[in-house]
Amino acid sequence: MEKFRAGVIGLGRIGSTFEDDPKRVHPCTHAGALAVMDDVELVSGAARSISSTEKFKTKWNLKNVYTDYVEMIMREKLDIVGIATNPETHAEIVEKIAGLGVKGILCEKPLALSLEDADKMIKACHEHGVVLMTMHNRRFNSIYRNAKKLIEDGEIGTVNSVIGICQGCKPNKNWQNEFEGPLLHDATHLFDIMRYLFGDVEYVQSDVERAKSTDLVEDSAYSLMRFKNGIFGVTLVNERTDYMRFELEIQGSLGKMLLLTNEAHLWKYADSPYSSGFKELQEVKYPMPDKPINAYIEAYGELIDCIKNNRLDSSVSSAYDGREALDIIMGIYESKIQDCKKVYLPLPSMPSSLVAATKVHAF
């Protein structure tokens, strides 16, 4: 069987080193997935640090590693590339490698740091016939896929509102980045999965704050949003806790659902034990999927299926989906710039609204 030749750009946590965490379900990285797939050969990796490349070479028993990703792709004749670098580098990397003969790219979230850059990435890949996917891993998570089916099947009736919470998701307390606050760093997952479950957002109305006036990024953001299908959403995003918290509470006419990172809960309406003629919610067993799936193996499997069937855009997590999650985040910044007014989406192709907000001292 002919195998797709694959490489990884960016050899840090999500590129490779999370595989050293014994608490995680493996594989949990780009390299980890590519190394175990039957129709893929993990050929090489590239990073700026020689130390990182040598550790990667040893761990995955590779012949060649590189500090120049362009050289890697050209010498190794790669078909598939995983991009696991910092997001400020995504646009430049994708634009450079799109014309080097690669067939598919799986890019970590956020796709880019501006809508302008996201559109350039999409255009470059379309012009060269390259499949570009965004790695929003909850789209490949069996819990969230199952939740989507249950919602569509009417398990909790008609959905009317959703509350999304993403807190305390810095890699460590000393982590700082002038390009990424919590909205872009981890809450991109929140907005993407909300859109996956409920469709496109009509508008956002948001307040955003910095911990210190000298900070270049926010430490908290609170938003009201309306989806085009009439569902209302509220999101709370901040770095003001010492613990991680990711939750979606979905309210329906017949019950509610609570989705966490690795578990889910379900409540259905029933006769109240306290008041005659009234209904209340009672927790019932959540119908878990028969078989869990591995997000990274599933994502690369989708990428390969797109390549084999000449589909430039994934139906699961396309570059457009990555752009739309980014559009919501840019809309949140724009709302703050406009004194917390409603901002209707989609926004046009434009530079970073985070940079614009800092320039005008919006928060």
CSV table of N, CA and C in Angstrom, one decimal, residues 87-168:
chain,number,residue,atom,x,y,z
A,87,PRO,N,0.6,30.7,16.5
A,87,PRO,CA,-0.4,31.1,15.4
A,87,PRO,C,0.1,32.3,14.6
A,88,GLU,N,1.0,33.1,15.2
A,88,GLU,CA,1.5,34.3,14.4
A,88,GLU,C,2.3,33.8,13.2
A,89,THR,N,2.7,32.6,13.1
A,89,THR,CA,3.5,32.1,12.0
A,89,THR,C,2.7,31.3,11.0
A,90,HIS,N,1.4,31.0,11.3
A,90,HIS,CA,0.6,30.1,10.4
A,90,HIS,C,0.5,30.6,9.0
A,91,ALA,N,0.2,31.9,8.9
A,91,ALA,CA,-0.1,32.4,7.5
A,91,ALA,C,1.1,32.4,6.7
A,92,GLU,N,2.3,32.8,7.2
A,92,GLU,CA,3.5,32.7,6.4
A,92,GLU,C,3.9,31.3,6.0
A,93,ILE,N,3.7,30.4,6.9
A,93,ILE,CA,4.1,29.0,6.6
A,93,ILE,C,3.2,28.4,5.5
A,94,VAL,N,1.9,28.6,5.7
A,94,VAL,CA,0.9,28.0,4.7
A,94,VAL,C,1.1,28.6,3.3
A,95,GLU,N,1.3,30.0,3.3
A,95,GLU,CA,1.5,30.6,2.0
A,95,GLU,C,2.8,30.1,1.3
A,96,LYS,N,3.8,29.8,2.1
A,96,LYS,CA,5.1,29.4,1.5
A,96,LYS,C,5.0,27.9,1.0
A,97,ILE,N,4.4,27.1,1.8
A,97,ILE,CA,4.4,25.6,1.4
A,97,ILE,C,3.3,25.2,0.5
A,98,ALA,N,2.3,26.1,0.3
A,98,ALA,CA,1.2,25.7,-0.6
A,98,ALA,C,1.6,25.3,-2.0
A,99,GLY,N,2.7,26.0,-2.5
A,99,GLY,CA,3.1,25.8,-3.8
A,99,GLY,C,4.3,24.8,-3.9
A,100,LEU,N,4.6,24.0,-2.9
A,100,LEU,CA,5.8,23.2,-2.9
A,100,LEU,C,5.4,21.7,-3.1
A,101,GLY,N,4.2,21.4,-3.5
A,101,GLY,CA,3.8,20.1,-3.9
A,101,GLY,C,3.1,19.3,-2.8
A,102,VAL,N,2.9,19.9,-1.6
A,102,VAL,CA,2.1,19.2,-0.6
A,102,VAL,C,0.7,19.1,-1.0
A,103,LYS,N,0.0,18.0,-0.5
A,103,LYS,CA,-1.4,17.8,-0.9
A,103,LYS,C,-2.4,18.2,0.1
A,104,GLY,N,-2.0,18.2,1.4
A,104,GLY,CA,-2.9,18.5,2.5
A,104,GLY,C,-2.1,19.1,3.7
A,105,ILE,N,-2.8,20.0,4.4
A,105,ILE,CA,-2.2,20.7,5.5
A,105,ILE,C,-3.3,20.7,6.6
A,106,LEU,N,-2.9,20.2,7.8
A,106,LEU,CA,-3.7,20.3,9.0
A,106,LEU,C,-3.0,21.3,9.9
A,107,CYS,N,-3.7,22.5,10.1
A,107,CYS,CA,-3.1,23.6,10.8
A,107,CYS,C,-3.8,23.7,12.2
A,108,GLU,N,-3.0,23.9,13.2
A,108,GLU,CA,-3.5,24.1,14.5
A,108,GLU,C,-4.4,25.4,14.6
A,109,LYS,N,-5.2,25.4,15.6
A,109,LYS,CA,-6.0,26.6,15.9
A,109,LYS,C,-5.2,27.6,16.7
A,110,PRO,N,-5.5,28.9,16.7
A,110,PRO,CA,-6.4,29.5,15.7
A,110,PRO,C,-5.8,29.5,14.3
A,111,LEU,N,-6.6,29.4,13.3
A,111,LEU,CA,-6.1,29.3,11.9
A,111,LEU,C,-5.1,30.4,11.6
A,112,ALA,N,-5.4,31.6,12.1
A,112,ALA,CA,-4.6,32.8,11.9
A,112,ALA,C,-4.9,33.8,13.0
A,113,LEU,N,-4.2,35.0,13.0
A,113,LEU,CA,-4.5,36.0,14.0
A,113,LEU,C,-5.3,37.2,13.4
A,114,SER,N,-5.6,37.1,12.1
A,114,SER,CA,-6.5,38.1,11.5
A,114,SER,C,-7.3,37.5,10.3
A,115,LEU,N,-8.4,38.1,10.0
A,115,LEU,CA,-9.2,37.6,8.9
A,115,LEU,C,-8.5,37.7,7.6
A,116,GLU,N,-7.7,38.8,7.5
A,116,GLU,CA,-6.9,39.1,6.3
A,116,GLU,C,-5.9,37.9,6.1
A,117,ASP,N,-5.2,37.5,7.1
A,117,ASP,CA,-4.3,36.4,7.0
A,117,ASP,C,-5.0,35.1,6.7
A,118,ALA,N,-6.1,34.8,7.3
A,118,ALA,CA,-6.9,33.6,7.1
A,118,ALA,C,-7.3,33.5,5.6
A,119,ASP,N,-7.7,34.6,5.1
A,119,ASP,CA,-8.2,34.6,3.7
A,119,ASP,C,-7.0,34.4,2.7
A,120,LYS,N,-5.8,34.9,3.1
A,120,LYS,CA,-4.6,34.7,2.2
A,120,LYS,C,-4.3,33.2,2.2
A,121,MET,N,-4.4,32.6,3.4
A,121,MET,CA,-4.1,31.1,3.5
A,121,MET,C,-5.0,30.3,2.7
A,122,ILE,N,-6.3,30.6,2.8
A,122,ILE,CA,-7.3,29.9,2.0
A,122,ILE,C,-7.1,30.1,0.5
A,123,LYS,N,-6.8,31.3,0.1
A,123,LYS,CA,-6.6,31.6,-1.3
A,123,LYS,C,-5.4,30.8,-1.8
A,124,ALA,N,-4.3,30.9,-1.1
A,124,ALA,CA,-3.0,30.2,-1.5
A,124,ALA,C,-3.3,28.7,-1.7
A,125,CYS,N,-4.0,28.1,-0.8
A,125,CYS,CA,-4.2,26.6,-0.9
A,125,CYS,C,-5.2,26.3,-2.0
A,126,HIS,N,-6.2,27.1,-2.2
A,126,HIS,CA,-7.1,26.9,-3.3
A,126,HIS,C,-6.4,27.0,-4.7
A,127,GLU,N,-5.5,28.0,-4.8
A,127,GLU,CA,-4.9,28.2,-6.0
A,127,GLU,C,-3.9,27.1,-6.4
A,128,HIS,N,-3.4,26.4,-5.4
A,128,HIS,CA,-2.5,25.3,-5.6
A,128,HIS,C,-3.1,23.9,-5.4
A,129,GLY,N,-4.4,23.9,-5.2
A,129,GLY,CA,-5.1,22.6,-5.1
A,129,GLY,C,-4.7,21.8,-3.8
A,130,VAL,N,-4.5,22.5,-2.7
A,130,VAL,CA,-4.1,21.9,-1.5
A,130,VAL,C,-5.2,22.0,-0.5
A,131,VAL,N,-5.5,20.8,0.2
A,131,VAL,CA,-6.5,20.8,1.2
A,131,VAL,C,-6.0,21.4,2.5
A,132,LEU,N,-6.7,22.4,3.0
A,132,LEU,CA,-6.3,23.1,4.2
A,132,LEU,C,-7.4,22.9,5.3
A,133,MET,N,-7.0,22.2,6.4
A,133,MET,CA,-8.0,22.0,7.5
A,133,MET,C,-7.5,22.7,8.7
A,134,THR,N,-8.5,23.0,9.6
A,134,THR,CA,-8.2,23.6,10.9
A,134,THR,C,-8.4,22.5,12.0
A,135,MET,N,-7.4,22.5,12.9
A,135,MET,CA,-7.5,21.4,13.9
A,135,MET,C,-8.2,22.0,15.2
A,136,HIS,N,-9.5,22.1,15.1
A,136,HIS,CA,-10.4,22.3,16.2
A,136,HIS,C,-10.8,20.9,16.7
A,137,ASN,N,-10.1,20.4,17.7
A,137,ASN,CA,-10.2,18.9,18.0
A,137,ASN,C,-11.6,18.5,18.5
A,138,ARG,N,-12.4,19.4,19.1
A,138,ARG,CA,-13.7,18.9,19.5
A,138,ARG,C,-14.6,18.5,18.4
A,139,ARG,N,-14.4,19.0,17.2
A,139,ARG,CA,-15.2,18.5,16.0
A,139,ARG,C,-14.9,17.0,15.8
A,140,PHE,N,-13.8,16.5,16.2
A,140,PHE,CA,-13.5,15.1,16.0
A,140,PHE,C,-13.6,14.3,17.3
A,141,ASN,N,-14.2,14.9,18.3
A,141,ASN,CA,-14.4,14.2,19.6
A,141,ASN,C,-15.8,13.5,19.6
A,142,SER,N,-15.8,12.3,20.0
A,142,SER,CA,-17.0,11.5,20.0
A,142,SER,C,-18.1,12.0,20.8
A,143,ILE,N,-17.8,12.7,22.0
A,143,ILE,CA,-18.8,13.3,22.8
A,143,ILE,C,-19.5,14.4,22.1
A,144,TYR,N,-18.8,15.3,21.5
A,144,TYR,CA,-19.4,16.4,20.8
A,144,TYR,C,-20.1,16.0,19.5
A,145,ARG,N,-19.6,15.0,18.8
A,145,ARG,CA,-20.3,14.5,17.6
A,145,ARG,C,-21.6,13.9,18.1
A,146,ASN,N,-21.6,13.1,19.1
A,146,ASN,CA,-22.8,12.5,19.6
A,146,ASN,C,-23.8,13.5,20.1
A,147,ALA,N,-23.3,14.6,20.8
A,147,ALA,CA,-24.2,15.6,21.2
A,147,ALA,C,-24.9,16.3,20.0
A,148,LYS,N,-24.2,16.5,19.0
A,148,LYS,CA,-24.8,17.1,17.8
A,148,LYS,C,-25.9,16.3,17.2
A,149,LYS,N,-25.7,14.9,17.2
A,149,LYS,CA,-26.8,14.0,16.8
A,149,LYS,C,-28.0,14.1,17.7
A,150,LEU,N,-27.7,14.0,19.0
A,150,LEU,CA,-28.8,14.1,20.0
A,150,LEU,C,-29.7,15.3,19.9
A,151,ILE,N,-29.0,16.5,19.7
A,151,ILE,CA,-29.7,17.7,19.5
A,151,ILE,C,-30.5,17.7,18.2
A,152,GLU,N,-29.9,17.2,17.1
A,152,GLU,CA,-30.7,17.2,15.9
A,152,GLU,C,-31.8,16.2,15.9
A,153,ASP,N,-31.7,15.2,16.8
A,153,ASP,CA,-32.8,14.2,16.9
A,153,ASP,C,-33.9,14.7,17.9
A,154,GLY,N,-33.7,15.9,18.5
A,154,GLY,CA,-34.7,16.4,19.4
A,154,GLY,C,-34.7,15.9,20.8
A,155,GLU,N,-33.5,15.3,21.3
A,155,GLU,CA,-33.4,14.7,22.6
A,155,GLU,C,-33.8,15.7,23.7
A,156,ILE,N,-33.5,17.0,23.5
A,156,ILE,CA,-33.8,18.0,24.6
A,156,ILE,C,-34.8,19.0,24.0
A,157,GLY,N,-35.5,18.6,23.0
A,157,GLY,CA,-36.5,19.5,22.4
A,157,GLY,C,-35.9,20.6,21.5
A,158,THR,N,-36.5,21.7,21.5
A,158,THR,CA,-36.0,22.9,20.7
A,158,THR,C,-35.0,23.7,21.5
A,159,VAL,N,-33.8,23.8,21.0
A,159,VAL,CA,-32.7,24.5,21.7
A,159,VAL,C,-33.1,26.0,21.6
A,160,ASN,N,-33.0,26.7,22.8
A,160,ASN,CA,-33.2,28.1,22.8
A,160,ASN,C,-32.1,28.9,23.3
A,161,SER,N,-31.1,28.3,24.1
A,161,SER,CA,-30.0,29.1,24.5
A,161,SER,C,-28.8,28.2,24.9
A,162,VAL,N,-27.6,28.8,25.0
A,162,VAL,CA,-26.5,28.0,25.3
A,162,VAL,C,-25.5,29.0,26.1
A,163,ILE,N,-24.9,28.4,27.2
A,163,ILE,CA,-23.9,29.1,28.0
A,163,ILE,C,-22.6,28.5,27.8
A,164,GLY,N,-21.6,29.2,27.3
A,164,GLY,CA,-20.3,28.6,27.1
A,164,GLY,C,-19.2,29.3,28.1
A,165,ILE,N,-18.4,28.4,28.7
A,165,ILE,CA,-17.4,28.9,29.7
A,165,ILE,C,-16.1,28.3,29.3
A,166,CYS,N,-15.1,29.2,29.3
A,166,CYS,CA,-13.7,28.8,29.0
A,166,CYS,C,-12.8,29.6,30.0
A,167,GLN,N,-12.2,28.9,31.0
A,167,GLN,CA,-11.4,29.6,32.0
A,167,GLN,C,-10.1,29.0,32.2
A,168,GLY,N,-9.1,29.8,32.6
A,168,GLY,CA,-7.9,29.3,33.2
A,168,GLY,C,-7.1,28.4,32.3
